[in-house]
Coordinates of N, CA, C and O in Angstrom, one line a residue:
X73 N 0.8 -1.2 0.0 CA 0.0 0.0 0.0 C 0.9 1.2 0.0 O 1.8 1.4 0.8
X74 N 0.6 2.2 -0.9 CA 1.3 3.4 -1.0 C 0.8 4.4 0.0 O -0.4 4.7 0.1
X75 N 1.6 5.0 0.9 CA 1.2 6.0 1.8 C 1.0 7.3 1.2 O 1.5 7.6 0.1
X76 N 0.3 8.2 1.9 CA 0.0 9.5 1.4 C 1.0 10.4 2.1 O 1.5 10.2 3.2
X77 N 1.3 11.6 1.5 CA 2.2 12.5 2.1 C 1.5 13.3 3.2 O 0.2 13.3 3.3
X78 N 2.2 13.9 4.1 CA 1.6 14.6 5.3 C 0.6 15.7 4.8 O -0.4 16.0 5.6
X79 N 0.8 16.4 3.7 CA -0.1 17.4 3.2 C -1.5 16.8 3.0 O -2.5 17.5 3.2
X80 N -1.6 15.6 2.5 CA -2.9 14.9 2.3 C -3.7 14.9 3.6 O -4.9 15.3 3.6
X81 N -3.1 14.4 4.6 CA -3.8 14.2 5.9 C -4.1 15.6 6.5 O -5.1 15.8 7.1
X82 N -3.1 16.5 6.4 CA -3.4 17.8 6.9 C -4.6 18.5 6.3 O -5.4 19.1 7.0
X83 N -4.7 18.3 5.0 CA -5.9 18.9 4.3 C -7.2 18.3 4.7 O -8.2 19.0 4.8
X84 N -7.2 17.0 5.0 CA -8.4 16.4 5.5 C -8.8 17.0 6.8 O -10.0 17.3 7.1
X85 N -7.8 17.1 7.7 CA -8.1 17.6 9.1 C -8.6 19.0 9.0 O -9.5 19.4 9.7
X86 N -8.0 19.8 8.1 CA -8.4 21.2 8.0 C -9.8 21.4 7.3 O -10.6 22.2 7.8
X87 N -10.0 20.6 6.3 CA -11.3 20.6 5.6 C -12.5 20.3 6.5 O -13.6 20.8 6.3
X88 N -12.3 19.4 7.4 CA -13.3 18.9 8.3 C -13.4 19.8 9.6 O -14.2 19.5 10.5
X89 N -12.6 20.8 9.6 CA -12.5 21.7 10.8 C -12.2 20.9 12.1 O -12.6 21.3 13.2
X90 N -11.4 19.9 11.9 CA -11.0 19.0 13.1 C -9.8 19.6 13.8 O -9.7 19.3 15.0
X91 N -9.0 20.4 13.2 CA -7.8 20.9 13.8 C -7.6 22.4 13.4 O -8.1 22.8 12.3
X92 N -6.8 23.0 14.1 CA -6.1 24.3 13.8 C -4.6 24.1 13.8 O -4.1 23.5 14.7
X93 N -4.0 24.4 12.7 CA -2.5 24.2 12.6 C -1.8 25.5 12.3 O -2.2 26.3 11.4
X94 N -0.8 25.7 13.1 CA 0.1 26.9 12.8 C 1.5 26.4 12.6 O 2.1 25.7 13.5
X95 N 2.0 26.7 11.4 CA 3.4 26.2 11.1 C 4.4 27.4 11.4 O 4.1 28.6 11.2
X96 N 5.5 27.0 12.0 CA 6.6 28.0 12.3 C 7.8 27.6 11.4 O 8.2 26.4 11.4
X97 N 8.3 28.6 10.7 CA 9.3 28.3 9.7 C 10.7 28.7 10.2 O 10.8 29.5 11.1
X98 N 11.7 28.1 9.6 CA 13.1 28.3 10.1 C 13.5 29.7 10.0 O 14.1 30.3 10.8
X99 N 13.1 30.4 8.8 CA 13.3 31.8 8.7 C 12.3 32.3 7.7 O 11.6 31.5 7.0
X100 N 12.2 33.6 7.5 CA 11.1 34.2 6.7 C 11.4 34.0 5.2 O 10.4 34.1 4.4
X101 N 12.6 33.6 4.8 CA 12.9 33.5 3.4 C 12.8 32.0 2.9 O 13.1 31.8 1.7
X102 N 12.3 31.1 3.7 CA 12.2 29.7 3.3 C 10.8 29.2 3.7 O 10.2 29.7 4.5
X103 N 10.5 28.1 3.0 CA 9.2 27.4 3.3 C 9.5 26.2 4.1 O 8.6 25.4 4.3
X104 N 10.7 26.0 4.6 CA 11.0 24.8 5.4 C 10.5 25.0 6.8 O 10.8 26.0 7.5
X105 N 9.6 24.1 7.2 CA 8.9 24.2 8.5 C 9.9 23.7 9.6 O 10.4 22.6 9.5
X106 N 10.0 24.6 10.6 CA 10.8 24.2 11.8 C 10.0 23.3 12.8 O 10.5 22.3 13.2
X107 N 8.8 23.8 13.1 CA 7.9 23.0 13.9 C 6.4 23.5 13.7 O 6.2 24.6 13.1
X108 N 5.5 22.8 14.1 CA 4.1 23.1 14.0 C 3.3 23.0 15.3 O 3.7 22.1 16.1
X109 N 2.3 23.8 15.5 CA 1.4 23.6 16.6 C 0.1 23.2 16.1 O -0.4 23.8 15.1
X110 N -0.5 22.2 16.8 CA -1.8 21.7 16.3 C -2.8 21.7 17.5 O -2.4 21.3 18.6
X111 N -4.0 22.2 17.3 CA -5.0 22.3 18.3 C -6.2 21.5 17.8 O -6.8 21.8 16.7
X112 N -6.5 20.4 18.5 CA -7.7 19.5 18.1 C -9.0 20.3 18.4 O -9.2 20.7 19.5
X113 N -9.8 20.5 17.4 CA -11.0 21.2 17.5 C -12.2 20.2 17.8 O -13.1 20.4 18.5
X114 N -12.2 19.1 17.1 CA -13.2 18.0 17.2 C -12.7 16.7 16.7 O -11.8 16.7 15.8
X115 N -13.3 15.7 17.1 CA -13.1 14.3 16.6 C -14.3 13.8 16.0 O -15.4 13.8 16.6
X116 N -14.2 13.4 14.7 CA -15.3 12.9 14.0 C -15.6 11.4 14.2 O -14.7 10.6 14.2
X117 N -16.9 11.1 14.5 CA -17.3 9.7 14.5 C -17.5 9.2 13.1 O -17.5 10.0 12.1
X118 N -17.6 7.9 12.9 CA -17.8 7.4 11.6 C -19.1 7.9 11.0 O -19.2 8.3 9.8
X119 N -20.1 8.1 11.8 CA -21.4 8.6 11.4 C -21.2 10.1 10.9 O -21.7 10.4 9.8
X120 N -20.5 10.9 11.6 CA -20.2 12.3 11.2 C -19.4 12.3 9.9 O -19.7 13.1 9.0
X121 N -18.4 11.4 9.8 CA -17.6 11.3 8.6 C -18.5 11.0 7.4 O -18.4 11.6 6.3
X122 N -19.4 10.1 7.5 CA -20.3 9.7 6.4 C -21.2 10.9 6.0 O -21.4 11.1 4.8
X123 N -21.7 11.6 6.9 CA -22.5 12.8 6.6 C -21.8 13.8 5.8 O -22.3 14.4 4.9
X124 N -20.5 14.1 6.2 CA -19.7 15.1 5.5 C -19.4 14.7 4.1 O -19.4 15.5 3.2
X125 N -18.9 13.5 3.9 CA -18.3 13.1 2.7 C -19.2 12.3 1.7 O -18.8 12.1 0.6
X126 N -20.4 11.9 2.1 CA -21.2 11.1 1.3 C -21.6 11.8 0.0 O -21.4 11.2 -1.1
X127 N -22.0 13.1 0.0 CA -22.3 13.8 -1.2 C -21.1 13.9 -2.1 O -21.2 13.8 -3.3
X128 N -19.9 14.2 -1.5 CA -18.7 14.3 -2.3 C -18.4 13.0 -3.0 O -18.0 13.0 -4.2
X129 N -18.5 11.9 -2.3 CA -18.2 10.6 -2.9 C -19.2 10.2 -4.0 O -18.8 9.8 -5.1
X130 N -20.5 10.5 -3.8 CA -21.5 10.2 -4.8 C -21.2 11.1 -6.1 O -21.2 10.6 -7.2
X131 N -20.8 12.4 -5.9 CA -20.6 13.2 -7.0 C -19.3 12.8 -7.8 O -19.3 12.7 -9.0
X132 N -18.3 12.4 -7.0 CA -17.0 11.9 -7.7 C -17.3 10.6 -8.5 O -16.8 10.4 -9.6
X133 N -18.2 9.7 -7.9 CA -18.6 8.5 -8.6 C -19.3 8.8 -9.9 O -19.0 8.2 -11.0
X134 N -20.2 9.8 -9.8 CA -20.9 10.2 -11.1 C -20.0 10.7 -12.1 O -20.2 10.5 -13.3
X135 N -19.0 11.5 -11.7 CA -18.1 12.1 -12.7 C -17.2 11.0 -13.3 O -16.8 11.2 -14.5
X136 N -16.9 9.9 -12.6 CA -16.1 8.9 -13.2 C -16.8 7.8 -14.0 O -16.2 7.1 -14.7
X137 N -18.1 7.8 -13.8 CA -19.0 6.8 -14.5 C -19.1 7.2 -16.0 O -19.3 8.4 -16.3
X138 N -19.0 6.3 -16.9 CA -19.2 6.6 -18.3 C -20.7 7.0 -18.6 O -21.6 6.4 -18.0
X139 N -20.9 8.0 -19.4 CA -22.3 8.4 -19.7 C -22.9 7.4 -20.6 O -22.3 6.9 -21.6
X140 N -24.2 7.1 -20.4 CA -24.9 6.2 -21.3 C -25.4 6.9 -22.5 O -25.6 8.0 -22.6

């Protein structure tokens, strides 16, 4: 199984408003992160997860299906 990069998981957490993340950089002229602070806002249950993403999954499935 191929793993996802950290940005993938960070985006899911931010998109669901599950966390607040503040990145601190080594210096102002670089994008290299020195450290990050994360504040957990909420934890999603499986039921909550289904409610949030069901419409997106259905729409993605429709877009991938060949048209008749």
